[in-house]
XYZ file of C-alpha atoms in Angstrom:
660
model
C -2.509 70.948 12.076
C -1.321 72.303 8.736
C 1.016 69.305 8.372
C -1.932 66.930 8.982
C -4.042 68.773 6.377
C -1.280 68.473 3.784
C -0.916 64.788 4.639
C -4.640 64.218 4.117
C -4.502 65.998 0.752
C -1.584 63.836 -0.339
C -3.409 60.727 0.825
C -6.605 61.737 -1.003
C -4.651 62.495 -4.161
C -2.923 59.118 -3.964
C -6.199 57.253 -3.447
C -7.818 59.077 -6.384
C -4.825 58.303 -8.569
C -5.020 54.615 -7.676
C -8.766 54.521 -8.333
C -8.272 56.288 -11.666
C -5.530 53.825 -12.569
C -7.756 50.887 -11.700
C -10.576 52.375 -13.781
C -8.274 52.762 -16.777
C -6.979 49.235 -16.243
C -10.528 47.880 -16.178
C -11.314 49.767 -19.388
C -8.261 48.387 -21.190
C -9.251 44.850 -20.220
C -12.724 45.090 -21.695
C -13.102 42.468 -24.399
C -13.740 43.861 -27.905
C -16.929 42.742 -29.623
C -16.913 39.611 -31.709
C -15.417 37.365 -29.057
C -16.965 34.280 -27.501
C -16.836 33.709 -23.760
C -14.888 30.518 -22.994
C -13.641 28.666 -19.943
C -10.616 30.091 -18.133
C -9.913 26.656 -16.644
C -9.416 24.773 -19.879
C -5.975 23.317 -19.099
C -5.385 21.264 -15.968
C -3.528 18.143 -14.909
C -4.650 14.674 -13.924
C -2.598 12.824 -11.325
C -2.982 9.094 -10.891
C -0.618 6.884 -8.908
C 0.434 4.805 -11.895
C 4.004 3.845 -12.866
C 5.293 4.795 -9.396
C 4.037 8.358 -9.686
C 3.547 8.833 -5.917
C 5.780 6.630 -3.715
C 9.165 6.665 -5.415
C 8.061 9.664 -7.477
C 6.314 12.912 -6.584
C 6.245 12.008 -2.890
C 9.807 12.709 -1.757
C 10.104 9.837 0.757
C 13.366 7.949 0.125
C 12.669 4.754 2.124
C 10.665 1.993 0.483
C 8.427 -0.122 2.727
C 9.357 1.883 5.795
C 6.145 0.646 7.443
C 6.863 -3.052 6.742
C 3.393 -3.421 5.208
C 4.327 -4.824 1.779
C 2.655 -8.186 1.126
C 1.910 -10.829 -1.496
C -1.508 -9.465 -2.404
C 0.367 -6.512 -3.889
C 3.151 -8.464 -5.612
C 3.891 -12.182 -5.427
C 7.500 -11.756 -4.382
C 6.747 -9.179 -1.694
C 6.559 -9.705 2.065
C 6.748 -7.486 5.150
C 10.525 -7.286 4.940
C 10.677 -6.531 1.227
C 13.279 -3.892 0.224
C 15.168 -4.545 3.467
C 18.048 -6.948 4.067
C 19.670 -8.097 7.262
C 23.296 -7.132 7.922
C 25.759 -8.420 10.534
C 29.062 -6.693 11.161
C 32.137 -7.647 13.156
C 31.183 -11.318 13.751
C 27.898 -10.272 15.397
C 25.065 -12.799 15.583
C 21.319 -12.342 15.664
C 18.170 -12.407 13.538
C 15.175 -10.359 12.382
C 11.479 -11.153 12.146
C 8.325 -9.259 11.245
C 5.657 -9.271 13.922
C 2.104 -8.092 14.502
C 1.673 -8.390 18.271
C 1.433 -5.040 20.074
C 1.952 -2.944 16.934
C 2.485 0.796 16.772
C -1.233 1.101 15.973
C -3.979 -0.893 14.300
C -3.478 0.900 10.986
C 0.110 -0.301 10.581
C -0.032 -3.800 12.091
C 3.416 -5.013 10.966
C 6.774 -4.038 12.391
C 10.319 -5.420 12.350
C 11.920 -7.028 15.400
C 15.707 -6.931 15.494
C 17.444 -9.339 17.868
C 21.185 -8.988 18.548
C 22.316 -12.137 20.344
C 26.009 -11.280 20.348
C 27.414 -7.995 19.177
C 30.940 -8.735 17.945
C 33.977 -7.321 19.691
C 35.838 -6.982 16.402
C 34.805 -4.424 13.816
C 34.927 -5.201 10.102
C 37.091 -3.463 7.507
C 34.910 -0.335 7.613
C 34.968 -0.153 11.388
C 31.445 -1.574 11.725
C 30.000 -3.865 14.338
C 26.428 -4.801 15.282
C 23.288 -6.407 13.875
C 20.812 -4.499 11.727
C 18.789 -3.953 8.598
C 19.460 -1.961 5.465
C 16.966 -0.360 3.031
C 17.579 -0.025 -0.708
C 15.112 2.807 -1.240
C 13.405 3.127 -4.614
C 16.105 1.893 -7.020
C 18.697 3.237 -4.605
C 18.810 6.486 -2.657
C 20.224 9.566 -4.386
C 22.192 11.863 -2.077
C 23.705 15.280 -2.756
C 26.820 16.481 -0.977
C 25.921 19.026 1.689
C 22.200 18.287 1.493
C 20.292 17.617 4.713
C 17.904 14.718 5.223
C 15.348 14.355 7.990
C 15.243 10.895 9.532
C 12.378 9.644 11.682
C 11.491 6.208 12.988
C 9.629 4.544 15.829
C 11.622 2.287 18.155
C 10.716 0.149 21.142
C 12.981 -1.729 23.557
C 11.135 -5.040 23.656
C 13.373 -6.169 26.533
C 13.010 -2.762 28.248
C 16.778 -2.116 28.128
C 18.210 1.083 26.644
C 20.442 0.538 23.610
C 22.706 2.335 21.188
C 21.421 2.363 17.592
C 23.599 3.497 14.730
C 21.802 5.093 11.758
C 23.900 5.562 8.632
C 23.571 6.423 4.976
C 26.069 4.249 3.162
C 27.391 4.104 -0.387
C 29.416 1.506 -2.224
C 31.193 -1.033 0.033
C 29.398 0.471 3.057
C 31.231 3.779 2.836
C 29.590 6.091 5.375
C 28.105 9.247 3.801
C 26.180 10.396 6.883
C 25.512 8.900 10.302
C 24.120 9.464 13.768
C 23.633 7.444 16.941
C 20.398 7.174 18.911
C 20.006 6.000 22.504
C 16.668 4.265 22.966
C 14.506 5.013 26.002
C 12.043 2.654 27.641
C 9.844 -0.238 26.647
C 7.111 1.552 24.705
C 6.968 2.924 21.181
C 8.742 6.258 20.826
C 9.421 8.432 17.795
C 13.047 9.458 17.196
C 14.100 12.199 14.819
C 17.528 13.214 13.532
C 18.974 15.198 10.643
C 21.679 13.669 8.471
C 23.985 15.693 6.205
C 25.522 13.942 3.203
C 29.294 14.280 2.922
C 29.336 13.412 -0.783
C 27.142 12.625 -3.772
C 25.748 9.149 -4.233
C 23.348 7.677 -6.784
C 22.835 4.371 -5.024
C 23.007 4.824 -1.270
C 21.165 2.773 1.349
C 19.957 3.431 4.890
C 21.319 1.182 7.643
C 19.789 0.792 11.120
C 22.292 -1.085 13.313
C 21.813 -2.299 16.881
C 25.115 -1.842 18.748
C 24.139 -3.633 21.980
C 22.842 -7.090 22.746
C 19.073 -7.171 23.066
C 15.755 -6.922 21.255
C 14.580 -3.819 19.385
C 11.309 -3.203 17.499
C 11.314 -0.841 14.524
C 8.486 0.768 12.524
C 7.675 3.708 10.215
C 11.207 4.436 9.043
C 11.332 7.645 7.014
C 14.039 9.658 5.289
C 12.961 12.921 3.667
C 15.177 15.484 1.948
C 14.779 18.907 3.529
C 14.746 20.370 0.029
C 11.167 19.574 -0.974
C 8.708 21.663 -2.956
C 7.792 24.621 -0.726
C 8.755 22.442 2.238
C 5.662 20.289 1.802
C 7.209 16.882 1.186
C 7.041 16.671 -2.608
C 10.038 16.094 -4.851
C 11.084 19.581 -5.943
C 11.917 19.010 -9.606
C 8.784 16.971 -10.333
C 6.506 19.406 -8.516
C 8.161 22.332 -10.288
C 7.505 20.667 -13.644
C 3.814 20.573 -12.728
C 3.759 24.179 -11.562
C 5.400 25.207 -14.840
C 2.401 23.805 -16.711
C 0.337 26.556 -15.024
C -2.630 24.197 -14.593
C -5.939 25.668 -13.519
C -7.005 22.494 -11.700
C -5.637 19.147 -10.518
C -7.741 15.999 -10.781
C -6.733 13.287 -8.297
C -6.198 10.530 -7.126
C -7.243 8.678 -10.320
C -8.246 7.005 -12.493
C -8.778 3.357 -11.977
C -7.477 3.405 -8.414
C -10.584 5.382 -7.360
C -12.799 2.309 -7.572
C -10.151 -0.337 -7.041
C -9.231 -1.164 -10.612
C -9.582 -4.865 -11.295
C -9.653 -6.088 -7.707
C -13.152 -5.110 -6.626
C -14.101 -3.006 -3.618
C -11.547 -4.055 -1.038
C -8.837 -1.787 -2.453
C -11.095 1.133 -3.325
C -9.403 4.437 -2.549
C -10.879 5.832 0.688
C -9.731 9.397 1.313
C -10.247 9.267 5.079
C -7.455 6.685 5.313
C -5.000 9.142 3.735
C -5.135 12.093 6.150
C -3.773 12.684 9.637
C -0.362 11.584 10.986
C 1.606 9.506 8.476
C 1.943 6.611 10.924
C -1.858 6.357 11.220
C -2.657 6.237 7.518
C -3.827 2.890 6.172
C -1.682 1.734 3.254
C -3.305 -0.114 0.387
C -2.565 -2.139 -2.695
C -2.345 -0.084 -5.849
C -4.329 -1.580 -8.723
C -1.269 -1.039 -10.932
C 0.622 -3.645 -8.917
C 2.406 -1.966 -6.036
C 1.867 -0.321 -2.645
C 0.386 3.043 -1.709
C 1.746 4.341 1.595
C -0.517 7.415 1.343
C 2.299 9.641 2.511
C 0.932 11.565 -0.449
C -2.685 11.730 0.662
C -5.629 14.066 0.403
C -4.089 16.690 2.656
C -0.966 16.816 0.475
C -3.017 16.895 -2.735
C -5.071 19.851 -1.517
C -1.970 21.592 -0.184
C -0.206 21.175 -3.533
C -3.200 22.619 -5.385
C -3.048 25.625 -3.092
C 0.713 25.955 -3.607
C 0.377 26.184 -7.395
C -2.864 28.175 -7.470
C -4.952 25.362 -8.999
C -8.465 24.205 -8.176
C -8.579 20.763 -6.520
C -10.770 18.224 -8.311
C -10.953 15.120 -6.086
C -12.680 12.043 -7.517
C -14.685 9.724 -5.256
C -16.105 6.233 -5.864
C -19.876 5.869 -6.146
C -20.441 2.354 -4.821
C -19.911 0.656 -8.195
C -16.753 -1.258 -9.030
C -14.621 -1.065 -12.103
C -16.178 -3.215 -14.848
C -12.790 -4.874 -15.252
C -12.957 -6.472 -11.805
C -11.667 -10.017 -11.720
C -9.704 -9.588 -14.947
C -12.809 -9.217 -17.117
C -11.506 -6.338 -19.236
C -12.274 -6.992 -22.894
C -14.791 -9.753 -22.165
C -18.367 -9.522 -23.432
C -19.665 -9.922 -19.879
C -17.704 -7.644 -17.588
C -17.749 -8.024 -13.824
C -19.068 -4.702 -12.567
C -20.496 -5.104 -9.074
C -22.427 -2.695 -6.888
C -22.844 -2.311 -3.141
C -26.374 -2.893 -1.814
C -28.484 0.259 -1.713
C -28.910 -0.334 2.022
C -25.174 0.443 2.405
C -25.039 3.512 0.169
C -25.203 6.052 2.996
C -21.576 5.203 3.781
C -20.594 6.362 0.282
C -22.758 9.459 0.576
C -20.997 10.325 3.830
C -17.673 9.882 2.037
C -18.608 12.810 -0.205
C -20.346 15.010 2.379
C -17.544 14.606 4.909
C -14.927 15.441 2.279
C -16.652 18.727 1.482
C -16.832 19.572 5.173
C -13.161 18.605 5.610
C -12.149 20.840 2.708
C -14.481 23.802 3.286
C -15.758 23.656 6.851
C -14.385 25.897 9.574
C -12.525 24.485 12.541
C -15.732 24.224 14.591
C -17.058 21.413 12.372
C -15.998 17.811 13.062
C -14.171 17.307 9.763
C -12.997 20.903 9.460
C -11.358 20.437 12.850
C -9.425 17.424 11.509
C -8.060 19.581 8.674
C -7.140 22.352 11.109
C -5.401 19.883 13.430
C -3.250 18.736 10.537
C -1.993 22.282 10.028
C -4.449 24.109 7.778
C -6.982 26.130 9.810
C -8.296 28.003 6.752
C -10.648 26.159 4.387
C -9.307 24.856 1.083
C -12.330 26.321 -0.758
C -13.251 23.228 -2.735
C -15.256 24.120 -5.853
C -15.402 20.863 -7.844
C -16.132 17.266 -6.852
C -15.896 14.297 -9.205
C -18.126 11.266 -8.688
C -17.045 8.065 -10.402
C -14.407 7.229 -12.983
C -15.410 5.829 -16.387
C -17.731 3.198 -14.928
C -19.929 1.297 -17.338
C -23.260 3.136 -17.452
C -25.563 0.446 -16.067
C -28.857 0.782 -14.165
C -26.931 -0.048 -10.982
C -24.478 2.760 -11.653
C -27.220 5.292 -12.440
C -29.163 4.448 -9.276
C -26.143 4.811 -7.001
C -24.734 7.865 -8.730
C -28.068 9.679 -8.455
C -28.397 8.660 -4.808
C -25.109 10.389 -3.975
C -25.598 13.250 -6.440
C -29.000 14.263 -5.051
C -27.801 14.319 -1.456
C -24.597 16.199 -2.164
C -26.283 18.868 -4.273
C -29.080 19.247 -1.708
C -26.630 19.994 1.101
C -23.967 21.769 -0.952
C -25.641 23.355 -4.007
C -22.551 25.443 -4.821
C -20.331 22.401 -5.342
C -19.961 21.638 -9.060
C -20.297 17.905 -9.672
C -18.308 16.180 -12.412
C -19.762 12.875 -13.606
C -18.581 10.316 -16.147
C -19.390 9.396 -19.751
C -18.123 5.868 -19.186
C -15.179 4.077 -20.805
C -14.389 4.924 -24.426
C -16.203 8.246 -24.696
C -17.009 8.420 -28.418
C -20.283 9.008 -30.229
C -21.926 5.709 -31.019
C -20.406 4.005 -27.981
C -23.187 2.504 -25.879
C -21.862 3.881 -22.570
C -21.178 7.309 -24.056
C -24.762 7.596 -25.342
C -26.216 6.292 -22.074
C -23.955 8.565 -20.025
C -24.997 11.696 -21.898
C -28.680 10.744 -21.730
C -28.384 10.251 -17.977
C -26.485 13.546 -17.601
C -29.268 15.426 -19.375
C -31.896 13.781 -17.173
C -30.294 14.932 -13.923
C -28.859 18.249 -15.218
C -25.300 17.146 -14.459
C -23.037 20.235 -14.583
C -19.990 18.541 -16.156
C -19.424 15.136 -17.749
C -15.975 13.532 -17.982
C -14.974 12.058 -21.355
C -11.956 9.762 -21.798
C -10.245 8.489 -24.925
C -6.757 7.436 -26.018
C -6.278 7.252 -29.779
C -3.586 7.134 -32.418
C -2.388 10.492 -33.735
C -4.576 10.133 -36.843
C -7.706 10.444 -34.716
C -6.646 13.837 -33.389
C -5.611 15.059 -36.841
C -8.945 13.944 -38.318
C -11.354 15.066 -35.573
C -10.460 18.669 -34.797
C -14.119 19.624 -35.254
C -15.340 17.002 -32.774
C -16.969 19.509 -30.437
C -18.263 21.970 -33.048
C -21.699 20.346 -33.102
C -22.132 19.622 -29.415
C -25.448 21.163 -28.253
C -25.031 24.646 -26.806
C -28.386 24.427 -25.055
C -27.338 21.501 -22.853
C -26.723 22.346 -19.206
C -23.992 19.719 -19.136
C -20.496 20.835 -20.115
C -17.557 18.625 -21.074
C -14.418 17.774 -19.152
C -11.978 15.930 -21.381
C -10.376 14.271 -18.397
C -8.108 11.688 -20.032
C -6.727 11.788 -23.547
C -3.463 11.391 -25.446
C -2.140 10.378 -28.826
C -0.602 6.926 -28.481
C 3.039 7.912 -28.897
C 5.409 10.620 -27.700
C 6.933 11.929 -30.912
C 6.635 15.509 -32.114
C 3.992 14.462 -34.634
C 1.819 13.204 -31.768
C 2.267 16.443 -29.847
C 1.305 18.486 -32.929
C -1.789 16.310 -33.394
C -2.733 17.085 -29.784
C -2.027 20.793 -30.343
C -4.314 20.908 -33.390
C -6.999 19.075 -31.431
C -6.668 21.513 -28.522
C -7.099 24.422 -30.941
C -10.473 22.896 -31.783
C -11.229 22.417 -28.092
C -10.333 26.052 -27.402
C -12.645 27.090 -30.232
C -15.357 25.229 -28.348
C -14.353 26.475 -24.912
C -17.984 27.371 -24.246
C -18.816 23.644 -24.293
C -15.535 22.027 -23.190
C -14.618 23.676 -19.906
C -11.704 21.489 -18.713
C -9.080 19.159 -20.207
C -6.188 17.095 -18.847
C -3.641 14.889 -20.600
C -3.093 11.429 -19.134
C -1.156 9.745 -17.673
C 0.967 12.423 -16.052
C 4.066 10.598 -14.711
C 6.020 7.411 -15.371
C 9.185 6.223 -13.617
C 11.944 4.634 -15.643
C 11.856 0.814 -15.436
C 8.430 0.954 -13.740
C 6.227 2.161 -16.576
C 2.724 0.669 -16.691
C 1.396 2.784 -19.564
C 2.778 4.601 -22.592
C 2.923 7.399 -23.478
C 3.106 9.660 -20.438
C 3.576 13.395 -20.129
C 6.669 13.305 -17.890
C 9.249 10.538 -17.470
C 11.692 10.468 -14.580
C 14.212 8.499 -12.593
C 15.758 9.308 -9.221
C 17.794 12.186 -10.681
C 16.321 13.251 -14.019
C 13.064 14.667 -15.339
C 12.255 14.207 -19.038
C 9.690 16.619 -20.454
C 8.054 15.214 -23.577
C 6.977 17.068 -26.711
C 3.397 16.773 -25.457
C 4.461 18.370 -22.172
C 5.553 21.519 -23.989
C 2.261 21.672 -25.903
C 0.370 21.476 -22.609
C 2.672 24.096 -21.106
C 2.113 26.543 -23.964
C -1.657 26.173 -23.701
C -1.559 26.414 -19.902
C 0.462 29.628 -20.020
C -1.888 31.226 -22.551
C -5.319 30.547 -21.112
C -7.949 33.182 -21.751
C -11.618 33.934 -21.323
C -12.586 35.150 -24.824
C -12.102 33.399 -28.148
C -11.882 35.225 -31.492
C -12.290 33.056 -34.557
C -11.697 35.757 -37.163
C -8.271 37.057 -36.090
C -5.898 34.377 -37.400
C -6.369 32.333 -40.571
C -4.493 29.511 -42.262
C -5.523 27.193 -45.085
C -8.434 24.855 -44.329
C -6.277 21.773 -43.849
C -6.201 19.183 -41.072
C -2.450 19.789 -40.744
C -2.926 23.490 -39.973
C -4.868 25.300 -37.284
C -5.213 28.640 -35.493
C -6.719 30.130 -32.384
C -6.895 33.574 -30.819
C -7.647 33.977 -27.119
C -7.866 37.091 -24.953
C -7.074 37.051 -21.252
C -8.916 40.075 -19.883
C -7.412 39.723 -16.410
C -3.846 39.946 -17.716
C -4.716 42.161 -20.713
C -2.870 39.724 -22.980
C -3.763 38.349 -26.392
C -2.570 34.916 -27.515
C -2.431 33.868 -31.154
C -1.746 30.161 -31.679
C -0.579 28.767 -35.009
C 0.097 25.105 -35.740
C 1.609 23.699 -38.922
C 2.128 19.937 -39.034
C 2.861 19.874 -42.762
C 6.265 19.491 -44.393
C 6.318 23.026 -45.814
C 6.178 26.555 -44.462
C 2.612 27.918 -44.551
C 1.288 31.526 -44.445
C -0.932 32.768 -41.638
C -2.886 36.010 -41.976
C -3.542 37.959 -38.802
C -5.962 40.871 -38.428
C -5.685 42.743 -35.114
C -7.800 45.751 -36.097
C -10.317 45.271 -33.283
C -7.612 45.520 -30.616
C -6.541 49.064 -29.731
C -3.126 50.363 -28.689
C -1.113 47.428 -29.961
C 2.569 47.298 -29.014
C 5.197 47.367 -31.741
C 6.592 44.009 -30.714
C 5.415 40.808 -29.080
C 6.912 37.475 -28.007
C 6.660 34.406 -30.180
C 7.347 30.960 -28.723
C 7.957 28.131 -31.177
C 8.074 24.380 -30.659
C 9.458 22.645 -33.741
C 11.679 19.849 -35.004
C 11.547 16.653 -37.000
C 8.239 14.843 -36.821
C 9.845 11.655 -35.479
C 11.815 13.478 -32.771
C 11.072 12.656 -29.146
C 12.549 13.568 -25.795
C 13.916 10.674 -23.768
C 16.655 9.830 -21.279
C 19.274 9.774 -24.032
C 18.415 13.060 -25.733
C 15.944 15.924 -25.564
C 15.948 17.638 -28.978
C 12.554 19.358 -28.618
C 12.285 22.490 -26.486
C 10.371 25.739 -27.093
C 12.319 28.806 -28.205
C 11.143 32.397 -27.672
C 11.990 35.424 -29.804
C 10.657 38.913 -30.540
C 8.263 39.546 -33.438
C 7.099 42.837 -34.958
C 3.369 43.515 -34.708
C 1.095 45.448 -37.095
C -2.680 45.679 -37.361
C -2.689 43.391 -40.381
C 0.146 41.036 -41.152
C 1.104 37.755 -42.751
C 3.732 35.484 -41.254
C 5.258 32.255 -42.470
C 4.660 29.400 -40.056
C 7.538 26.936 -39.993
C 6.853 23.309 -40.896
C 6.382 20.850 -38.040
C 5.796 23.637 -35.538
C 3.432 24.942 -32.902
C 3.700 28.680 -32.238
C 2.222 31.082 -29.705
C 2.351 34.864 -30.110
C 1.872 36.704 -26.817
C 0.775 40.332 -27.172
C 0.588 42.722 -24.216
C -2.399 45.042 -24.729
């Protein structure tokens, strides 16, 4: 009994100590007076499947056109067998053909039929025999010695005879790097799965599927995935890690122009329901940037990735109005925006309502059950929903947007809706003015502004948001922006502009640089934040600016702590993160000379003697590319006093991180 009493006393003492510690912690995180409350979600990322960002990029699938659904509407030279070639070994004879009768399912209507008429009795110089097909991947398949790769494919014995099928990863001159043999079973579609281990490195391997017996074999949904993916969730590890390292507070997806079909009209509008469920049942679609979307990276994977990196998902849905560039009318006086009849708008309303239920509903709801069946019983806790993407603000757009907006907010009042300010979101622009007027009329929570400008714009307009009305219920999401080059001078222009955005973090609540990714030799837009090929990831100067801002997000802004000369080439910011009890002082100097910055920390108690200072600097014309990467941030210790003056290096962006 005495032992129990002592135990209870120890437990009580421990609990009191913890509570006291938490109380002290809460007191130390209280923001000093003089600060302005700002958004904690200021820095996010915007993912659009442009420049092969998804298939061949972030989505780790190594086989291109594994579903045999490529076609001429996507690219003139494409057909169902694109990226595959027929191979015959050891004097074997036969042929291949793509077919649509009795497909795997209605969503993937094409498949490949492989007919081996005579399998040769003599093997070739590599010991091969048989008739088959070989896939080139996305600019070749990169293999790492010792790495394991998960193969899956659907096969059917069209002649109902079991067969031996050789699956091999081959390098130069058909050198085998990994292989396995499958014995088919029966005359109906069946999924086969194997794991292949690479015996050596290869930068340009291919996957071969070889029929070793005479007969007819149907093939569909060929997949090869490295086991080493980001958190085991099917994304390319190095690219996903680069995004996590940005510490984004939200991820906007899937676009961009692909949301409403780009220039092709409604038929290739992105429909999220086609991108969930088993991979073999997802409905692939033309990408408006000129290639194919397999949707192996679909809404489930987007939401899962947001959860993995601790970011809010911000899905964007179409609103029944096409891109005004439909039919190639971009730049014309009369653009070809079209709208679905109002009698059909309930389908687009359901698109939004069902998405919210899929993301947030429990497993007892129809759409929540679909999410749970895919492997995520718990809700994703969707907070934001975007409607539309830079559509021209016409009466047709306003009518359809409001139709969806009213019904979504009536059923889900806690969902924060993000609208659009139209294309070219600058004061004086007709769509910008109409978009803001419409936003005020309907009390839109957040409006999405987009603009891409030369570096001079960002240097000259750092006070852009200073005079935005504080009384408006509508806040700003700067959803797409970038200086039009990727040199250090462009990144510093963006840094100075972001200092002004941070100063106005009570009005601008979210920002995201765009575009995010671009694959080497497949780039549709320049500049981009991250460039890559099958082996390398190139982080631009702008990437490091975004990373420094993402890592130093706060909830209070102090305009009187750090000062530099009133010059468009210099700027400061001071942000407090009360949750982390950290203070961030940001200093940018885009001039050619060192400049003084005065810092007054008198309002902050119990300052440490030292802090960390991270500096991004170099020559203004420097840029990171596949040949060289001269610009990377460097971190060092800096002494801290209540009042101090430091020299800010020329051509530099600096962040001082102080633990309070």
